[in-house]
Short mmCIF file of C-alpha atoms in Angstrom, two decimals:
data_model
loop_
_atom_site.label_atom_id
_atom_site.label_comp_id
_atom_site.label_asym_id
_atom_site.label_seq_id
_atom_site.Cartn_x
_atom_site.Cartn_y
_atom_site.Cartn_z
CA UNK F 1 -18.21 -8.32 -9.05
CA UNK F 2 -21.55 -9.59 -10.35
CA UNK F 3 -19.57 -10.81 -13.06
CA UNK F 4 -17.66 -13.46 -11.29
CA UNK F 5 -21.33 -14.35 -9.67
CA UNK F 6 -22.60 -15.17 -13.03
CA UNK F 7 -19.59 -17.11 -13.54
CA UNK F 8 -20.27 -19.94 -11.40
CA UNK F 9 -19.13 -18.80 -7.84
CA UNK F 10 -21.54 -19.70 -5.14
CA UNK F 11 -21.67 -16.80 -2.95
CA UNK F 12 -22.03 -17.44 0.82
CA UNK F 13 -24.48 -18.43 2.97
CA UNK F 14 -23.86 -16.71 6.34
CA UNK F 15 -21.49 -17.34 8.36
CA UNK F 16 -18.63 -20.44 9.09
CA UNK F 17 -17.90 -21.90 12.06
CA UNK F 18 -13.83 -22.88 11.66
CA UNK F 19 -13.19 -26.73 12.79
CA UNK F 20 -12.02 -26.26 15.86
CA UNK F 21 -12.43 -23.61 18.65
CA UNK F 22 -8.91 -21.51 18.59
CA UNK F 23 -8.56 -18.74 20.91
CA UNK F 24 -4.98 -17.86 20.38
CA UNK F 25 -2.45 -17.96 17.18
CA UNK F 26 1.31 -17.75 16.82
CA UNK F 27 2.04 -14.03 15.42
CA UNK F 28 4.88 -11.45 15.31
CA UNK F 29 3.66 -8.17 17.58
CA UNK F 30 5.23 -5.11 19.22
CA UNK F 31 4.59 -3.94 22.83
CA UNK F 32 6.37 -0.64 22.12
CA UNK F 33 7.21 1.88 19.76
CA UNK F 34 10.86 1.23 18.89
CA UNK F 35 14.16 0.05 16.72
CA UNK F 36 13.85 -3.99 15.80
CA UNK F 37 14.12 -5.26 18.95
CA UNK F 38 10.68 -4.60 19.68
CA UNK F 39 9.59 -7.07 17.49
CA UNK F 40 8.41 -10.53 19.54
CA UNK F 41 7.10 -13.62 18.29
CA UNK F 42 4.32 -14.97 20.11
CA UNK F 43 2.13 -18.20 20.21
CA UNK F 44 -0.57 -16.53 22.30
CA UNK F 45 -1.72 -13.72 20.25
CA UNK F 46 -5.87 -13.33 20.70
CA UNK F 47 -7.66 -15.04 17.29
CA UNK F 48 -9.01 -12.55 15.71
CA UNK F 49 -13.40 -12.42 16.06
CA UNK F 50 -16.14 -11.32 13.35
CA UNK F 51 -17.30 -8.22 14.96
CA UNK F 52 -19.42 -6.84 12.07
CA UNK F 53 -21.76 -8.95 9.47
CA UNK F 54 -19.26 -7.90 6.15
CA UNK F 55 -16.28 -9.14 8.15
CA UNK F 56 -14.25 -12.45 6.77
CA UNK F 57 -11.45 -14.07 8.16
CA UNK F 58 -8.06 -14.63 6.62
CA UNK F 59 -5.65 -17.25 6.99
CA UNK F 60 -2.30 -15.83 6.04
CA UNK F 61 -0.45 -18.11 3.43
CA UNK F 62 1.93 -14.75 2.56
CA UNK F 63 2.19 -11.10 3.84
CA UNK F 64 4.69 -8.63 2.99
CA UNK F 65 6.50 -5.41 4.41
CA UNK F 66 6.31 -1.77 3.36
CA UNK F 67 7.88 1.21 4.54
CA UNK F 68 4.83 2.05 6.47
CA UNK F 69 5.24 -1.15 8.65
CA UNK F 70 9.37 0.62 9.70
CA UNK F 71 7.62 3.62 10.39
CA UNK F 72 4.74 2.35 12.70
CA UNK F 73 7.06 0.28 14.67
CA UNK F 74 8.65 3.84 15.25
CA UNK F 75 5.45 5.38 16.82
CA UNK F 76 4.93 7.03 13.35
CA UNK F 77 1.21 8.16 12.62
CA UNK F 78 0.34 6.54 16.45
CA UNK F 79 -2.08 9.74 17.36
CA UNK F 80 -4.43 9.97 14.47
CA UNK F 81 -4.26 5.48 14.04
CA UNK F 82 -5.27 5.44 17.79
CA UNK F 83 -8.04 7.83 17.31
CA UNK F 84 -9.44 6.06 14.37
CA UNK F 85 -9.04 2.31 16.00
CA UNK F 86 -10.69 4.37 19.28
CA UNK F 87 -12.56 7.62 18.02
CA UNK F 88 -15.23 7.98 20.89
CA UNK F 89 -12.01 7.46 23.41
CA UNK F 90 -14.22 4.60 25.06
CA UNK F 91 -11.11 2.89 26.41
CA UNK F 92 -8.04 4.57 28.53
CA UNK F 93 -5.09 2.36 28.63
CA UNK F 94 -2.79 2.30 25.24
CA UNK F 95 -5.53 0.36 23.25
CA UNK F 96 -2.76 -0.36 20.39
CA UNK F 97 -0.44 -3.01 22.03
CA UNK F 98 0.05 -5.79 21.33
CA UNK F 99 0.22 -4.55 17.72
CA UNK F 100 1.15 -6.78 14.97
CA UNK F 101 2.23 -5.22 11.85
CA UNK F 102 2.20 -6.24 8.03
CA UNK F 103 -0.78 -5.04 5.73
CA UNK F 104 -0.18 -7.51 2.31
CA UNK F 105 -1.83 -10.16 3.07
CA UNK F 106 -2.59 -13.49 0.36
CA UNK F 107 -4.24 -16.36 2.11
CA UNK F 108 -7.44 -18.04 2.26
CA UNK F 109 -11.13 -17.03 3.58
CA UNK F 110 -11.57 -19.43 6.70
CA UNK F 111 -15.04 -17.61 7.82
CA UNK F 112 -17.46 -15.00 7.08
CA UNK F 113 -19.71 -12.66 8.37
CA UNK F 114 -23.65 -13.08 7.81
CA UNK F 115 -23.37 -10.20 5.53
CA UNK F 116 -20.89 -11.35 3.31
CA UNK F 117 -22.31 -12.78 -0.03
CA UNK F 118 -19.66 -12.20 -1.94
CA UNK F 119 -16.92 -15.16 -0.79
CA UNK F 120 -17.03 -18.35 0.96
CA UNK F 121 -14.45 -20.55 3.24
CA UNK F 122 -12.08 -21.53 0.79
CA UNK F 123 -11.63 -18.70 -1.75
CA UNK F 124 -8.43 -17.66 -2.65
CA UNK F 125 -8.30 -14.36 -1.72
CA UNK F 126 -6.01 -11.27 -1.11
CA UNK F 127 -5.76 -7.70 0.61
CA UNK F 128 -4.44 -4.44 1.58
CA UNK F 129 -5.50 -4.05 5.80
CA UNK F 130 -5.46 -0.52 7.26
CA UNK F 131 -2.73 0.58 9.51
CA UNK F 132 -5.36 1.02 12.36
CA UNK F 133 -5.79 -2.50 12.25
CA UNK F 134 -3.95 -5.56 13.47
CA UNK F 135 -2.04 -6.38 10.88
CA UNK F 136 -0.76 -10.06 8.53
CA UNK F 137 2.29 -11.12 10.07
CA UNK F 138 0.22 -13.74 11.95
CA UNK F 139 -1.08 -16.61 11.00
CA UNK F 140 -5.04 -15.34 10.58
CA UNK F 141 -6.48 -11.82 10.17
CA UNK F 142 -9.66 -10.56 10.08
CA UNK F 143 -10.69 -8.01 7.09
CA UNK F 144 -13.81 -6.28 5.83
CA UNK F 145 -15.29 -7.93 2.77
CA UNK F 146 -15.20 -4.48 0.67
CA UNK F 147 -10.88 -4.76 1.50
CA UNK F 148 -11.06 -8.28 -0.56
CA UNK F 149 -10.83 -9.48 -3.59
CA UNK F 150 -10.18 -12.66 -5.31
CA UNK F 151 -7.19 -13.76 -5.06
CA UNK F 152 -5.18 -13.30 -9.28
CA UNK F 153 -5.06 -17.15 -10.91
CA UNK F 154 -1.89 -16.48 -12.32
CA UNK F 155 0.03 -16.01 -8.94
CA UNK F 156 0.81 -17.87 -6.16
CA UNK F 157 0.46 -16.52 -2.67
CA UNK F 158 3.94 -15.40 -1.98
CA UNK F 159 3.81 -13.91 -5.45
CA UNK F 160 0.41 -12.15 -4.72
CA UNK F 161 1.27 -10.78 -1.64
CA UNK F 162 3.62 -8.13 -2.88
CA UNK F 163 1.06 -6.16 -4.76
CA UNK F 164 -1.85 -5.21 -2.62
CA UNK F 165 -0.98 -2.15 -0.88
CA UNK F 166 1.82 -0.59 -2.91
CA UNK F 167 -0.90 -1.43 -5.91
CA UNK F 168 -3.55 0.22 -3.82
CA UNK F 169 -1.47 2.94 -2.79
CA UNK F 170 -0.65 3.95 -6.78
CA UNK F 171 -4.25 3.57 -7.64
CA UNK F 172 -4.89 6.14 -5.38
CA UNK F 173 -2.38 8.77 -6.63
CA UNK F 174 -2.39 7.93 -10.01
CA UNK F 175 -6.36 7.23 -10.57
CA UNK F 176 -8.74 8.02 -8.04
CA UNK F 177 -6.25 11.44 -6.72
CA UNK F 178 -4.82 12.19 -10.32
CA UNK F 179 -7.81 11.40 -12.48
CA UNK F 180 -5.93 8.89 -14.94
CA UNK F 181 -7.37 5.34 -16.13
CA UNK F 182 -7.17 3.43 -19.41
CA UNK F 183 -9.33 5.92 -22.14
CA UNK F 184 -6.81 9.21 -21.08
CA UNK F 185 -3.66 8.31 -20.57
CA UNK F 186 -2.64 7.32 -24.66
CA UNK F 187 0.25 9.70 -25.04
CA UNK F 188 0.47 11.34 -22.26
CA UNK F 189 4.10 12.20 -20.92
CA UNK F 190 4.13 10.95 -17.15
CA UNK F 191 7.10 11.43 -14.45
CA UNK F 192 7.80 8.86 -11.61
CA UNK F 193 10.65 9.78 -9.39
CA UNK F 194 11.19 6.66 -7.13
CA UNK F 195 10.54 4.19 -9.71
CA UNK F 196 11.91 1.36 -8.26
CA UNK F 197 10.42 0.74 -4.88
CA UNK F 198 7.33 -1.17 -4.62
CA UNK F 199 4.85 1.53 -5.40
CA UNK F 200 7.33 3.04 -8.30
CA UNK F 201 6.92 -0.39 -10.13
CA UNK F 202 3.77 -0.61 -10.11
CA UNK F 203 3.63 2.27 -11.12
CA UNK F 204 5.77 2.07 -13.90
CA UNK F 205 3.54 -1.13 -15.09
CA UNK F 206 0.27 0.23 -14.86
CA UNK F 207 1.09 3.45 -16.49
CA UNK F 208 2.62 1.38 -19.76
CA UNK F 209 -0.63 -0.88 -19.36
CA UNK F 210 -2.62 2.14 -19.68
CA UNK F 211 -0.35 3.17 -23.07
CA UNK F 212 1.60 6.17 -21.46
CA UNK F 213 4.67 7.67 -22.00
CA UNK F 214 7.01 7.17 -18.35
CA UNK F 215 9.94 8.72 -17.64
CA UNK F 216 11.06 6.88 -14.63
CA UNK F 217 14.04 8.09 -12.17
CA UNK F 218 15.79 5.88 -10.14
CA UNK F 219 19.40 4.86 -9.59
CA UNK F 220 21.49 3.36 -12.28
CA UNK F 221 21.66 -0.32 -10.63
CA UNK F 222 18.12 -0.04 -10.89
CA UNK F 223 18.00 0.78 -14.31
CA UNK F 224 17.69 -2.61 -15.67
CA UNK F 225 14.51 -3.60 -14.14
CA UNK F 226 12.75 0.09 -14.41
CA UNK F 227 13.62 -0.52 -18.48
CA UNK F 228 12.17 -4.27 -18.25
CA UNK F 229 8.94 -3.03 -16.38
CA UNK F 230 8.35 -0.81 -19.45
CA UNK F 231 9.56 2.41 -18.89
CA UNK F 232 10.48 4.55 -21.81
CA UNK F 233 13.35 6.83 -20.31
CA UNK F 234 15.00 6.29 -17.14
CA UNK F 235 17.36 9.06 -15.69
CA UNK F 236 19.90 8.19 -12.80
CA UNK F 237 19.44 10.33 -10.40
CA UNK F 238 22.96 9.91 -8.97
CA UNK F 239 24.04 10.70 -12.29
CA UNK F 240 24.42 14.53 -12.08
CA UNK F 241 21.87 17.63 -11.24
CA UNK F 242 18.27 16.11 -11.54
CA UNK F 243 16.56 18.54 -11.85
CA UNK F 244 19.11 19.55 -14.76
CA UNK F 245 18.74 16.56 -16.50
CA UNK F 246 14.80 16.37 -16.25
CA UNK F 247 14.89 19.78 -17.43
CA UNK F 248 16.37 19.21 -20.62
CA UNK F 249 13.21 17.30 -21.68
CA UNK F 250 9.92 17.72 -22.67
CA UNK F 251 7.33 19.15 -19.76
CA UNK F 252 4.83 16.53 -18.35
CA UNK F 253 1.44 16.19 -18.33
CA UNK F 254 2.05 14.01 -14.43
CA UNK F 255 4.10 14.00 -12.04
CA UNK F 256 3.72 10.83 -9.22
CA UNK F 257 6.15 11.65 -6.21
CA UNK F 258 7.37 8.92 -4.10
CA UNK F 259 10.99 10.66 -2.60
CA UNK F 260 9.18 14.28 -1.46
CA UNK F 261 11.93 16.05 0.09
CA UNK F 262 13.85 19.21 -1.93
CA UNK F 263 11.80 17.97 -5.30
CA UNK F 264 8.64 19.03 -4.29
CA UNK F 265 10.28 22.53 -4.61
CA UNK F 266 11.27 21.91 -8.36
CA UNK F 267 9.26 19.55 -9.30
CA UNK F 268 5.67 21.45 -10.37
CA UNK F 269 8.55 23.37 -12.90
CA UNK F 270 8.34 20.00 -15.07
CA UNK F 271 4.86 20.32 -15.95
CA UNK F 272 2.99 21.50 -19.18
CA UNK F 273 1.17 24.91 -17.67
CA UNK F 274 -2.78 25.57 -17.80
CA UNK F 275 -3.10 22.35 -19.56
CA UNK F 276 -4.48 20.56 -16.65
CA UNK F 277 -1.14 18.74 -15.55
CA UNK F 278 -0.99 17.10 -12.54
CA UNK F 279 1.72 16.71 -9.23
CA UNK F 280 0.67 13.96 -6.61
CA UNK F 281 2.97 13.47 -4.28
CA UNK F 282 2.46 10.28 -1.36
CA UNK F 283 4.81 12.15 1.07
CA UNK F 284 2.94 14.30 3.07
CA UNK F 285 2.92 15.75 6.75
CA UNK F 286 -0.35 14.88 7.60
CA UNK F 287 0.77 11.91 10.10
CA UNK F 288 3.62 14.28 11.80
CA UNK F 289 1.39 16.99 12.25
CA UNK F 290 -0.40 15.25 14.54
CA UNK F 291 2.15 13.38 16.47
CA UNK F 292 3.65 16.89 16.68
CA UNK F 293 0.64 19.17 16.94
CA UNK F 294 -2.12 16.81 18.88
CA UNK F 295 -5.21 15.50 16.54
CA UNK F 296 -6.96 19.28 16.42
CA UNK F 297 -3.82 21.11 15.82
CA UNK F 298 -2.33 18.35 13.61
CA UNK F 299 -6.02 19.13 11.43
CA UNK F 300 -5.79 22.41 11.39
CA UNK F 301 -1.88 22.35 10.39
CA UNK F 302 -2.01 20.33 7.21
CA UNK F 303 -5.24 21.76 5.73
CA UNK F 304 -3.18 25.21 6.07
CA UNK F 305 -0.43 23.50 4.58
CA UNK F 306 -2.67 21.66 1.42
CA UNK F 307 -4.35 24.43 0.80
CA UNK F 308 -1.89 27.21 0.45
CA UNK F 309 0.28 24.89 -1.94
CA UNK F 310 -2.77 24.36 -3.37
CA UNK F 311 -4.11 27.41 -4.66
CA UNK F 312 0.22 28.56 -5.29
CA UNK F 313 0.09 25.92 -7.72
CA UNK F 314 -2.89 26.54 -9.14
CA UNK F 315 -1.85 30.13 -9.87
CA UNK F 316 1.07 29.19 -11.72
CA UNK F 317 -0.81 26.74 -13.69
CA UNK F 318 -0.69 23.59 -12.49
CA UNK F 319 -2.44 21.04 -9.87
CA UNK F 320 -1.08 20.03 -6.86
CA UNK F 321 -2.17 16.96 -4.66
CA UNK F 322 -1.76 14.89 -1.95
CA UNK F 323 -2.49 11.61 -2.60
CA UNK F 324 -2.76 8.44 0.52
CA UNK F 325 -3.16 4.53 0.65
CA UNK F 326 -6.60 3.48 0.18
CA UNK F 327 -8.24 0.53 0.86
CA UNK F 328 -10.49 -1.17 -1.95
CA UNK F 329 -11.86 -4.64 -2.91
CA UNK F 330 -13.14 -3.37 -5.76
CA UNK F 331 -10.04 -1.56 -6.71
CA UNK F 332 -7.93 -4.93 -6.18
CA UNK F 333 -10.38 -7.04 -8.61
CA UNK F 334 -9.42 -4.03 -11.67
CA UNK F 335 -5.62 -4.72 -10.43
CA UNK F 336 -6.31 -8.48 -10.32
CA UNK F 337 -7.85 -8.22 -13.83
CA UNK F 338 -5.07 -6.33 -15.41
CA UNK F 339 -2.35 -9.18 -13.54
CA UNK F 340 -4.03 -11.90 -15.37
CA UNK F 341 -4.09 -10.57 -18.33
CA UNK F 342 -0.02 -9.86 -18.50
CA UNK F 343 0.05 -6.02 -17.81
CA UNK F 344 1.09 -5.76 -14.47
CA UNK F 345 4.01 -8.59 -12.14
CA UNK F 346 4.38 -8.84 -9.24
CA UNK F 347 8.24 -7.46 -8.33
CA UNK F 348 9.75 -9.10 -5.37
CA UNK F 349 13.55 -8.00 -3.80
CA UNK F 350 13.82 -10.83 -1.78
CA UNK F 351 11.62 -13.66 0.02
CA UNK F 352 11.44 -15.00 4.23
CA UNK F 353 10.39 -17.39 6.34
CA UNK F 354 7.66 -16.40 9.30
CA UNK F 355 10.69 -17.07 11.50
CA UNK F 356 12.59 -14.33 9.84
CA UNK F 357 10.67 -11.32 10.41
CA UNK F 358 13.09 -9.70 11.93
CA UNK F 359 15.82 -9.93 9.47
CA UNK F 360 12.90 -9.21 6.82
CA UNK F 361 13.06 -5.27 8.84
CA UNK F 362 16.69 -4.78 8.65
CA UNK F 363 16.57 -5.86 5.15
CA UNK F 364 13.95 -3.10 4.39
CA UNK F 365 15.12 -0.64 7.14
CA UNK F 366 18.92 -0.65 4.88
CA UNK F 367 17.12 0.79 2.74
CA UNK F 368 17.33 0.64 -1.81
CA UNK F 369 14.62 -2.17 -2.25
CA UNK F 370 14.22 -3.09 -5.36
CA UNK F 371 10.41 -4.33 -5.36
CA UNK F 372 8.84 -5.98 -2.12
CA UNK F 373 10.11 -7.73 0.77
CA UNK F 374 7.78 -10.68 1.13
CA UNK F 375 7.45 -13.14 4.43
CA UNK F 376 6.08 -17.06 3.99
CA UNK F 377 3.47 -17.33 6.45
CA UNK F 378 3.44 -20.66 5.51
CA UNK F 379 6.02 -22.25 3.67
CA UNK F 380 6.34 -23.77 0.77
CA UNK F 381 4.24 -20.92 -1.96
#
């Protein structure tokens, strides 16, 4: 980051007082867990407040929806989100409601915290915001400075919101979880299975920038796009026995899971053995366990669980992870640097208007995206 310093942007001063005094802001919330009719627009939702110095304040230009944002509308993950947005239990009523949802967010820095040196009112900015935090399908949001980067030149908002969090989630499994990154990946034989969802395309692109050798799976109407994105082989899943047809190829050296399910069980098969292959899989019980089980219980549960597959695995040969959404700043500018530069799009299924959330759900809740569902905060990107 002390790059783009040198560069010519002015870092900030302190903090920004917006133009006006605004106390409330038109957003799209839920007062209960539930199916899509919990979803209400409101013009009264609190403006969100600088708490802490490194905080900055977003207004939303685009956000977009990810399967994450179906499942917390559900109640999904609500135990260990409510212990993290209230871990010393200070408060005793639901603390979670109104909850907006949406964690893309591409907009522009409005204010910032006296700690923040890094942007200024203005910037061009976008983010990935934790699920225990009110989320982008509002008009402003307020974000830590280390969840934001610059915003890529190359894309407009509604373009740029897509990427964040299915980018940050793959960065996760495939670098920071699975070890890979530019210098080790030449030639390496890597497996997606669920190539064509948001994180499988990124996937797919970041992979190829990275000069590996991806074998994605996805369905054959998907095909097209998987092949455009770079990928050398794609199998169709619905095309016979999977695990047949993967098997009549060369062993991996990585395996990124995005389905879980029945090919966790056959999966680890497809790897080279005691050559320091890899499974990651982003489908885990960790959330369910303790919606299930209670926080403690929950704990205990999946480190059982992690562990025993674990050291199974690692008996047999091969590495087995868990891998989970991260958020990163720093992480974002890498991502940012390698959309600039051509190596990684942006892949969008299908664009709405703020006054279309709803429909935006039931597009993503039927299920067979192919890239992001992305919502104009404001229109016109």
């Amino acid at each position: 980051r002390a790059l783009r310093w040198a560069s010519g942007r002015a870092p900030a001063r302190g903090f920004r007082a917006s133009p006006r005094a605004r106390t409330a802001m038109p957003s799209w919330v839920i007062d209960r867990y539930g199916s899509n009719e919990v979803l209400r627009f409101t013009r009264d939702m609190l403006f969100p407040v600088i708490h802490f110095p490194n905080e900055v304040i977003i207004k939303v230009h685009a956000a977009s929806l990810n399967p994450i944002d179906l499942n917390m509308r559900s109640g999904y993950g609500a135990t260990a989100l409510n212990m993290k947005r209230d871990p010393l239990k200070l408060k005793t009523s639901e603390t979670e409601f109104p909850l907006t949802l949406g964690r893309d967010v591409s907009g522009v820095v409005m204010e910032c915290g006296l700690g923040v040196s890094y942007f200024k009112p203005g910037d061009e900015v976008w983010a990935a915001i934790p699920p225990w935090k009110q989320g982008t399908l509002s008009e402003f949001v307020v974000a830590s400075g280390n969840e934001v980067s610059f915003k890529p030149k190359c894309l407009s908002h509604t373009e740029a919101a897509a990427l964040p969090y299915v980018g940050l989630t793959a960065w996760s499994a495939l670098n920071q979880v699975g070890g890979l990154n530019q210098s080790n990946c030449s030639g390496k034989r890597i497996l997606i299975l669920g190539a064509s969802g948001g994180v499988g395309t990124f996937a797919v692109q970041l992979m190829k920038a990275w000069d590996a050798h991806v074998t994605a799976v996805c369905s054959s109407d998907a095909g097209t796009l998987v092949k455009k994105l770079g990928a050398d082989d794609v199998i169709d899943y619905k095309s016979g026995n999977l695990e047949k047809q993967l098997k009549t190829l060369p062993l991996f050296d990585f395996i990124l899971d995005n389905v879980g399910g029945s090919t966790e069980k056959w999966a680890l098969d497809l790897l080279k053995k005691w050559s320091g292959a890899t499974y990651v899989t982003l489908v885990t019980p960790f959330l369910i366990n303790m919606d299930k089980l209670g926080v403690a219980d929950g704990m205990l549960q999946t480190g059982v669980t992690v562990g025993s597959k674990t050291l199974k695995h690692l008996l047999k040969g091969v590495h087995y992870r868990w891998a989970f959404f991260i958020p990163s700043g720093p992480s974002l500018d890498e991502i940012a640097e390698l959309v600039d530069s051509g190596k990684i799009q942006p892949v969008i299924d299908e664009v709405f208007s703020f006054s279309e959330v709803p429909k935006a759900f039931l597009k993503l809740e039927g299920g067979h995206a192919r890239g992001k569902t992305v919502i104009n905060v404001i229109s016109r990107q």
